Amino acid sequence: NAGVTQTPKFRILKIGQSMTLQCAQDMNHNYMYWYRQDPGMGLKLIYYSVGAGITDKGEVPNGYNVSRSTTEDFPLRLELAAPSQTSVYFCASSYREVNYGYTFGSGTRLTVV
Amino acid sequence: DQQVKQNSPSLSVQEGRISILNCDYTNSMFDYFLWYKKYPAEGPTFLISISSIKDKNEDGRFTVFLNKSAKHLSLHIVPSQPGDSAVYFCAASVGGYNKLIFGAGTRLAVHP
């Protein structure tokens, strides 16, 4: 019963490099999300998906892309990494009913140097 | 423009006493409010939620109170235990698809 699995846990990127953060869930949740958390700040929504093939922008989408080809997987792509993208990234999934809350992954700590 | 604010960055409470964590919001269209708990190097864990049409919800040691006229909610933990030491985030839902807006968090320390 893995829940939400994120890989990698840590990564250092050089400015201008690209990478994909992986996220997979095994709870058959339709809704999935990517958030970033900067020091001393709350989590901010980057992108979300309400089902396979359906994605939309959140509050801070610039510099990122997503895809959702299956119910289970929701990768986040960083193109041309910048120091401003240094953050901790959390993937989450949920049922349609908001009162059950999200299940979060353990996070990816990304540093861009 | 912070729509969800947690004005206390930290709180220290003695074991066995009540912990009260506060959250203020500005958007009257929020339909659900949720609290999450986060330990270091882990993702947040869902604790409890409350609908905007309710004023109280309880789950074991955790109770959330909502005061809509003041746009204020609070999480009460009774009795507090050392294992409750964590960062607590308040979040609010609006606009469908369970998108959440989070506060900056309050670090709770429960000491013996």
PDB file of C-alpha atoms in Angstrom:
ATOM      1  CA  ASN A   1       0.000   0.000   0.000  1.00  0.00           C
ATOM      2  CA  ALA A   2       2.455   2.648  -1.257  1.00  0.00           C
ATOM      3  CA  GLY A   3       0.116   5.670  -1.548  1.00  0.00           C
ATOM      4  CA  VAL A   4       1.912   8.448  -3.470  1.00  0.00           C
ATOM      5  CA  THR A   5       5.497   7.791  -4.527  1.00  0.00           C
ATOM      6  CA  GLN A   6       7.823  10.595  -5.640  1.00  0.00           C
ATOM      7  CA  THR A   7      11.270  10.206  -7.178  1.00  0.00           C
ATOM      8  CA  PRO A   8      13.951  11.387  -6.791  1.00  0.00           C
ATOM      9  CA  LYS A   9      14.068  12.573  -3.182  1.00  0.00           C
ATOM     10  CA  PHE A  10      16.935  14.989  -3.809  1.00  0.00           C
ATOM     11  CA  ARG A  11      18.448  16.538  -6.922  1.00  0.00           C
ATOM     12  CA  ILE A  12      20.937  19.271  -7.768  1.00  0.00           C
ATOM     13  CA  LEU A  13      20.578  20.826 -11.217  1.00  0.00           C
ATOM     14  CA  LYS A  14      22.708  23.356 -13.015  1.00  0.00           C
ATOM     15  CA  ILE A  15      21.077  26.460 -14.483  1.00  0.00           C
ATOM     16  CA  GLY A  16      19.608  25.643 -17.891  1.00  0.00           C
ATOM     17  CA  GLN A  17      19.345  21.889 -17.339  1.00  0.00           C
ATOM     18  CA  SER A  18      16.036  20.040 -17.532  1.00  0.00           C
ATOM     19  CA  MET A  19      14.588  17.200 -15.516  1.00  0.00           C
ATOM     20  CA  THR A  20      11.391  15.285 -14.791  1.00  0.00           C
ATOM     21  CA  LEU A  21      10.031  14.737 -11.297  1.00  0.00           C
ATOM     22  CA  GLN A  22       8.126  11.477 -11.143  1.00  0.00           C
ATOM     23  CA  CYS A  23       4.890  10.904  -9.225  1.00  0.00           C
ATOM     24  CA  ALA A  24       2.815   7.740  -9.045  1.00  0.00           C
ATOM     25  CA  GLN A  25      -0.227   6.801  -6.943  1.00  0.00           C
ATOM     26  CA  ASP A  26      -1.883   3.417  -6.432  1.00  0.00           C
ATOM     27  CA  MET A  27      -5.181   4.536  -4.886  1.00  0.00           C
ATOM     28  CA  ASN A  28      -7.058   5.012  -8.176  1.00  0.00           C
ATOM     29  CA  HIS A  29      -7.546   8.710  -7.406  1.00  0.00           C
ATOM     30  CA  ASN A  30      -8.753  10.805 -10.312  1.00  0.00           C
ATOM     31  CA  TYR A  31      -7.342  14.090  -9.003  1.00  0.00           C
ATOM     32  CA  MET A  32      -3.615  14.763  -8.812  1.00  0.00           C
ATOM     33  CA  TYR A  33      -1.602  17.901  -7.984  1.00  0.00           C
ATOM     34  CA  TRP A  34       1.875  19.382  -7.935  1.00  0.00           C
ATOM     35  CA  TYR A  35       2.767  21.931  -5.258  1.00  0.00           C
ATOM     36  CA  ARG A  36       5.990  23.677  -4.387  1.00  0.00           C
ATOM     37  CA  GLN A  37       6.987  24.876  -0.955  1.00  0.00           C
ATOM     38  CA  ASP A  38       9.530  27.655  -0.491  1.00  0.00           C
ATOM     39  CA  PRO A  39      11.093  28.309   2.953  1.00  0.00           C
ATOM     40  CA  GLY A  40       8.651  29.991   5.365  1.00  0.00           C
ATOM     41  CA  MET A  41       5.864  29.867   2.807  1.00  0.00           C
ATOM     42  CA  GLY A  42       2.778  27.813   2.259  1.00  0.00           C
ATOM     43  CA  LEU A  43       2.456  25.323  -0.572  1.00  0.00           C
ATOM     44  CA  LYS A  44       1.626  26.840  -3.955  1.00  0.00           C
ATOM     45  CA  LEU A  45      -0.201  24.945  -6.718  1.00  0.00           C
ATOM     46  CA  ILE A  46       1.798  24.480  -9.930  1.00  0.00           C
ATOM     47  CA  TYR A  47      -0.452  22.182 -12.012  1.00  0.00           C
ATOM     48  CA  TYR A  48      -3.293  19.804 -11.423  1.00  0.00           C
ATOM     49  CA  SER A  49      -5.134  17.028 -13.247  1.00  0.00           C
ATOM     50  CA  VAL A  50      -8.678  15.700 -12.883  1.00  0.00           C
ATOM     51  CA  GLY A  51      -8.129  12.561 -14.929  1.00  0.00           C
ATOM     52  CA  ALA A  52      -6.017  10.955 -17.626  1.00  0.00           C
ATOM     53  CA  GLY A  53      -5.476  13.388 -20.477  1.00  0.00           C
ATOM     54  CA  ILE A  54      -6.793  16.413 -18.546  1.00  0.00           C
ATOM     55  CA  THR A  55      -4.435  18.945 -16.959  1.00  0.00           C
ATOM     56  CA  ASP A  56      -4.642  22.606 -16.045  1.00  0.00           C
ATOM     57  CA  LYS A  57      -2.480  25.392 -14.627  1.00  0.00           C
ATOM     58  CA  GLY A  58      -2.383  26.349 -10.999  1.00  0.00           C
ATOM     59  CA  GLU A  59      -1.081  29.500  -9.355  1.00  0.00           C
ATOM     60  CA  VAL A  60       2.614  29.235 -10.387  1.00  0.00           C
ATOM     61  CA  PRO A  61       2.896  27.228 -13.662  1.00  0.00           C
ATOM     62  CA  ASN A  62       5.665  29.180 -15.436  1.00  0.00           C
ATOM     63  CA  GLY A  63       8.741  27.094 -16.175  1.00  0.00           C
ATOM     64  CA  TYR A  64       6.926  23.770 -15.732  1.00  0.00           C
ATOM     65  CA  ASN A  65       4.963  21.292 -17.819  1.00  0.00           C
ATOM     66  CA  VAL A  66       2.919  18.212 -16.972  1.00  0.00           C
ATOM     67  CA  SER A  67       1.267  15.276 -18.662  1.00  0.00           C
ATOM     68  CA  ARG A  68      -1.201  12.646 -17.478  1.00  0.00           C
ATOM     69  CA  SER A  69      -1.326   9.642 -19.784  1.00  0.00           C
ATOM     70  CA  THR A  70      -2.549   7.213 -17.090  1.00  0.00           C
ATOM     71  CA  THR A  71      -4.563   7.501 -13.870  1.00  0.00           C
ATOM     72  CA  GLU A  72      -1.498   6.447 -11.853  1.00  0.00           C
ATOM     73  CA  ASP A  73       1.260   8.758 -13.132  1.00  0.00           C
ATOM     74  CA  PHE A  74       1.612  12.546 -13.132  1.00  0.00           C
ATOM     75  CA  PRO A  75       5.178  13.651 -14.001  1.00  0.00           C
ATOM     76  CA  LEU A  76       6.324  17.274 -13.678  1.00  0.00           C
ATOM     77  CA  ARG A  77       8.833  18.550 -16.234  1.00  0.00           C
ATOM     78  CA  LEU A  78      11.216  21.435 -15.518  1.00  0.00           C
ATOM     79  CA  GLU A  79      12.652  23.024 -18.656  1.00  0.00           C
ATOM     80  CA  LEU A  80      15.694  25.357 -18.495  1.00  0.00           C
ATOM     81  CA  ALA A  81      16.067  25.253 -14.706  1.00  0.00           C
ATOM     82  CA  ALA A  82      16.525  28.587 -12.908  1.00  0.00           C
ATOM     83  CA  PRO A  83      17.619  29.346  -9.303  1.00  0.00           C
ATOM     84  CA  SER A  84      14.049  30.535  -8.579  1.00  0.00           C
ATOM     85  CA  GLN A  85      12.938  26.912  -9.010  1.00  0.00           C
ATOM     86  CA  THR A  86      14.960  25.827  -5.976  1.00  0.00           C
ATOM     87  CA  SER A  87      12.222  24.449  -3.730  1.00  0.00           C
ATOM     88  CA  VAL A  88      10.642  21.345  -2.273  1.00  0.00           C
ATOM     89  CA  TYR A  89       8.109  19.802  -4.636  1.00  0.00           C
ATOM     90  CA  PHE A  90       5.151  17.777  -3.423  1.00  0.00           C
ATOM     91  CA  CYS A  91       2.848  15.602  -5.476  1.00  0.00           C
ATOM     92  CA  ALA A  92      -0.600  14.762  -4.069  1.00  0.00           C
ATOM     93  CA  SER A  93      -3.735  12.902  -5.074  1.00  0.00           C
ATOM     94  CA  SER A  94      -7.314  12.900  -3.856  1.00  0.00           C
ATOM     95  CA  TYR A  95     -10.828  11.600  -4.305  1.00  0.00           C
ATOM     96  CA  ARG A  96     -13.428  13.934  -5.816  1.00  0.00           C
ATOM     97  CA  GLU A  97     -14.742  14.823  -2.337  1.00  0.00           C
ATOM     98  CA  VAL A  98     -12.626  17.621  -0.883  1.00  0.00           C
ATOM     99  CA  ASN A  99     -13.372  16.762   2.738  1.00  0.00           C
ATOM    100  CA  TYR A 100     -11.202  13.610   2.569  1.00  0.00           C
ATOM    101  CA  GLY A 101      -8.109  15.710   1.951  1.00  0.00           C
ATOM    102  CA  TYR A 102      -5.047  14.923  -0.101  1.00  0.00           C
ATOM    103  CA  THR A 103      -2.553  12.105   0.173  1.00  0.00           C
ATOM    104  CA  PHE A 104       0.895  13.630  -0.320  1.00  0.00           C
ATOM    105  CA  GLY A 105       4.155  12.095  -1.439  1.00  0.00           C
ATOM    106  CA  SER A 106       7.273  12.622   0.656  1.00  0.00           C
ATOM    107  CA  GLY A 107       8.624  15.371  -1.591  1.00  0.00           C
ATOM    108  CA  THR A 108      11.567  16.131  -3.887  1.00  0.00           C
ATOM    109  CA  ARG A 109      14.129  18.670  -2.687  1.00  0.00           C
ATOM    110  CA  LEU A 110      15.513  20.434  -5.765  1.00  0.00           C
ATOM    111  CA  THR A 111      18.440  22.832  -5.775  1.00  0.00           C
ATOM    112  CA  VAL A 112      19.362  24.800  -8.914  1.00  0.00           C
ATOM    113  CA  VAL A 113      22.927  26.175  -8.915  1.00  0.00           C
TER     114      VAL A 113
ATOM    115  CA  ASP B   1      -2.087  38.690  -1.597  1.00  0.00           C
ATOM    116  CA  GLN B   2      -2.283  35.989   1.069  1.00  0.00           C
ATOM    117  CA  GLN B   3      -5.811  34.637   1.171  1.00  0.00           C
ATOM    118  CA  VAL B   4      -4.995  32.230   4.020  1.00  0.00           C
ATOM    119  CA  LYS B   5      -2.846  33.510   6.879  1.00  0.00           C
ATOM    120  CA  GLN B   6      -1.299  31.798   9.858  1.00  0.00           C
ATOM    121  CA  ASN B   7       0.081  34.710  11.832  1.00  0.00           C
ATOM    122  CA  SER B   8       1.917  32.702  14.484  1.00  0.00           C
ATOM    123  CA  PRO B   9       5.075  31.068  13.089  1.00  0.00           C
ATOM    124  CA  SER B  10       5.525  28.995  16.249  1.00  0.00           C
ATOM    125  CA  LEU B  11       3.778  27.802  19.387  1.00  0.00           C
ATOM    126  CA  SER B  12       5.153  26.032  22.463  1.00  0.00           C
ATOM    127  CA  VAL B  13       2.834  24.023  24.730  1.00  0.00           C
ATOM    128  CA  GLN B  14       3.322  21.763  27.704  1.00  0.00           C
ATOM    129  CA  GLU B  15       2.397  18.104  27.335  1.00  0.00           C
ATOM    130  CA  GLY B  16      -1.187  17.425  28.461  1.00  0.00           C
ATOM    131  CA  ARG B  17      -2.336  21.028  27.912  1.00  0.00           C
ATOM    132  CA  ILE B  18      -4.417  22.395  25.030  1.00  0.00           C
ATOM    133  CA  SER B  19      -2.778  23.557  21.786  1.00  0.00           C
ATOM    134  CA  ILE B  20      -4.692  26.173  19.798  1.00  0.00           C
ATOM    135  CA  LEU B  21      -3.557  26.937  16.253  1.00  0.00           C
ATOM    136  CA  ASN B  22      -5.162  29.846  14.435  1.00  0.00           C
ATOM    137  CA  CYS B  23      -5.863  30.697  10.810  1.00  0.00           C
ATOM    138  CA  ASP B  24      -7.462  33.743   9.157  1.00  0.00           C
ATOM    139  CA  TYR B  25      -8.793  34.013   5.624  1.00  0.00           C
ATOM    140  CA  THR B  26     -10.029  36.749   3.341  1.00  0.00           C
ATOM    141  CA  ASN B  27     -12.121  34.985   0.669  1.00  0.00           C
ATOM    142  CA  SER B  28     -15.742  34.420   1.715  1.00  0.00           C
ATOM    143  CA  MET B  29     -16.176  31.969  -1.193  1.00  0.00           C
ATOM    144  CA  PHE B  30     -14.020  29.253   0.401  1.00  0.00           C
ATOM    145  CA  ASP B  31     -16.234  26.171   0.796  1.00  0.00           C
ATOM    146  CA  TYR B  32     -14.021  23.823   2.813  1.00  0.00           C
ATOM    147  CA  PHE B  33     -11.169  24.285   5.263  1.00  0.00           C
ATOM    148  CA  LEU B  34      -8.592  21.627   6.066  1.00  0.00           C
ATOM    149  CA  TRP B  35      -5.702  21.144   8.480  1.00  0.00           C
ATOM    150  CA  TYR B  36      -2.544  19.230   7.660  1.00  0.00           C
ATOM    151  CA  LYS B  37       0.361  18.176   9.849  1.00  0.00           C
ATOM    152  CA  LYS B  38       3.914  17.903   8.548  1.00  0.00           C
ATOM    153  CA  TYR B  39       6.967  16.240  10.033  1.00  0.00           C
ATOM    154  CA  PRO B  40      10.473  17.078   8.697  1.00  0.00           C
ATOM    155  CA  ALA B  41      11.412  15.332   5.447  1.00  0.00           C
ATOM    156  CA  GLU B  42       7.859  14.008   4.991  1.00  0.00           C
ATOM    157  CA  GLY B  43       4.847  15.152   3.026  1.00  0.00           C
ATOM    158  CA  PRO B  44       1.919  16.813   4.827  1.00  0.00           C
ATOM    159  CA  THR B  45      -0.677  14.476   6.353  1.00  0.00           C
ATOM    160  CA  PHE B  46      -4.386  15.310   6.327  1.00  0.00           C
ATOM    161  CA  LEU B  47      -5.835  15.787   9.847  1.00  0.00           C
ATOM    162  CA  ILE B  48      -9.360  17.176   9.750  1.00  0.00           C
ATOM    163  CA  SER B  49     -11.688  19.260   7.587  1.00  0.00           C
ATOM    164  CA  ILE B  50     -14.753  21.455   8.047  1.00  0.00           C
ATOM    165  CA  SER B  51     -17.392  22.614   5.628  1.00  0.00           C
ATOM    166  CA  SER B  52     -18.160  26.336   5.449  1.00  0.00           C
ATOM    167  CA  ILE B  53     -21.730  25.553   6.526  1.00  0.00           C
ATOM    168  CA  LYS B  54     -20.574  24.073   9.842  1.00  0.00           C
ATOM    169  CA  ASP B  55     -19.018  25.758  12.861  1.00  0.00           C
ATOM    170  CA  LYS B  56     -17.362  22.768  14.535  1.00  0.00           C
ATOM    171  CA  ASN B  57     -15.954  19.362  13.646  1.00  0.00           C
ATOM    172  CA  GLU B  58     -14.309  16.862  16.004  1.00  0.00           C
ATOM    173  CA  ASP B  59     -12.089  13.852  15.447  1.00  0.00           C
ATOM    174  CA  GLY B  60     -10.614  12.358  18.587  1.00  0.00           C
ATOM    175  CA  ARG B  61      -8.207  14.844  20.176  1.00  0.00           C
ATOM    176  CA  PHE B  62      -8.618  17.296  17.281  1.00  0.00           C
ATOM    177  CA  THR B  63     -11.418  19.858  16.975  1.00  0.00           C
ATOM    178  CA  VAL B  64     -11.709  22.554  14.335  1.00  0.00           C
ATOM    179  CA  PHE B  65     -13.841  25.651  14.940  1.00  0.00           C
ATOM    180  CA  LEU B  66     -15.003  27.985  12.179  1.00  0.00           C
ATOM    181  CA  ASN B  67     -16.153  31.582  12.762  1.00  0.00           C
ATOM    182  CA  LYS B  68     -17.379  32.809   9.387  1.00  0.00           C
ATOM    183  CA  SER B  69     -18.246  36.316  10.509  1.00  0.00           C
ATOM    184  CA  ALA B  70     -14.652  36.797  11.661  1.00  0.00           C
ATOM    185  CA  LYS B  71     -13.205  34.749   8.777  1.00  0.00           C
ATOM    186  CA  HIS B  72     -11.264  32.783  11.360  1.00  0.00           C
ATOM    187  CA  LEU B  73     -10.723  29.117  12.127  1.00  0.00           C
ATOM    188  CA  SER B  74      -8.799  27.340  14.819  1.00  0.00           C
ATOM    189  CA  LEU B  75      -7.533  23.832  15.510  1.00  0.00           C
ATOM    190  CA  HIS B  76      -7.632  22.614  19.109  1.00  0.00           C
ATOM    191  CA  ILE B  77      -5.544  19.637  20.211  1.00  0.00           C
ATOM    192  CA  VAL B  78      -6.460  18.216  23.609  1.00  0.00           C
ATOM    193  CA  PRO B  79      -4.475  16.812  25.326  1.00  0.00           C
ATOM    194  CA  SER B  80      -1.259  17.735  23.525  1.00  0.00           C
ATOM    195  CA  GLN B  81       1.362  15.002  23.203  1.00  0.00           C
ATOM    196  CA  PRO B  82       5.071  15.167  22.271  1.00  0.00           C
ATOM    197  CA  GLY B  83       4.264  13.336  19.016  1.00  0.00           C
ATOM    198  CA  ASP B  84       2.106  16.308  18.009  1.00  0.00           C
ATOM    199  CA  SER B  85       5.262  18.402  17.553  1.00  0.00           C
ATOM    200  CA  ALA B  86       5.192  19.289  13.847  1.00  0.00           C
ATOM    201  CA  VAL B  87       4.305  22.086  11.433  1.00  0.00           C
ATOM    202  CA  TYR B  88       0.562  22.576  10.998  1.00  0.00           C
ATOM    203  CA  PHE B  89      -0.875  24.018   7.789  1.00  0.00           C
ATOM    204  CA  CYS B  90      -4.297  25.502   7.354  1.00  0.00           C
ATOM    205  CA  ALA B  91      -5.754  25.233   3.829  1.00  0.00           C
ATOM    206  CA  ALA B  92      -8.914  26.389   2.059  1.00  0.00           C
ATOM    207  CA  SER B  93     -10.739  25.103  -0.994  1.00  0.00           C
ATOM    208  CA  VAL B  94     -12.387  27.187  -3.685  1.00  0.00           C
ATOM    209  CA  GLY B  95     -13.193  26.896  -7.380  1.00  0.00           C
ATOM    210  CA  GLY B  96     -13.720  23.161  -7.630  1.00  0.00           C
ATOM    211  CA  TYR B  97     -11.398  20.184  -8.272  1.00  0.00           C
ATOM    212  CA  ASN B  98     -10.220  20.321  -4.648  1.00  0.00           C
ATOM    213  CA  LYS B  99      -7.587  22.979  -5.356  1.00  0.00           C
ATOM    214  CA  LEU B 100      -6.223  24.254  -2.057  1.00  0.00           C
ATOM    215  CA  ILE B 101      -4.674  27.514  -0.893  1.00  0.00           C
ATOM    216  CA  PHE B 102      -2.302  26.984   2.031  1.00  0.00           C
ATOM    217  CA  GLY B 103      -1.165  29.166   4.889  1.00  0.00           C
ATOM    218  CA  ALA B 104       2.529  29.452   5.741  1.00  0.00           C
ATOM    219  CA  GLY B 105       2.267  27.039   8.673  1.00  0.00           C
ATOM    220  CA  THR B 106       2.722  27.133  12.451  1.00  0.00           C
ATOM    221  CA  ARG B 107       5.449  25.091  14.117  1.00  0.00           C
ATOM    222  CA  LEU B 108       4.081  23.423  17.273  1.00  0.00           C
ATOM    223  CA  ALA B 109       6.468  22.188  19.954  1.00  0.00           C
ATOM    224  CA  VAL B 110       4.996  20.071  22.761  1.00  0.00           C
ATOM    225  CA  HIS B 111       7.428  19.729  25.642  1.00  0.00           C
ATOM    226  CA  PRO B 112       7.247  17.480  28.723  1.00  0.00           C
TER     227      PRO B 112
END
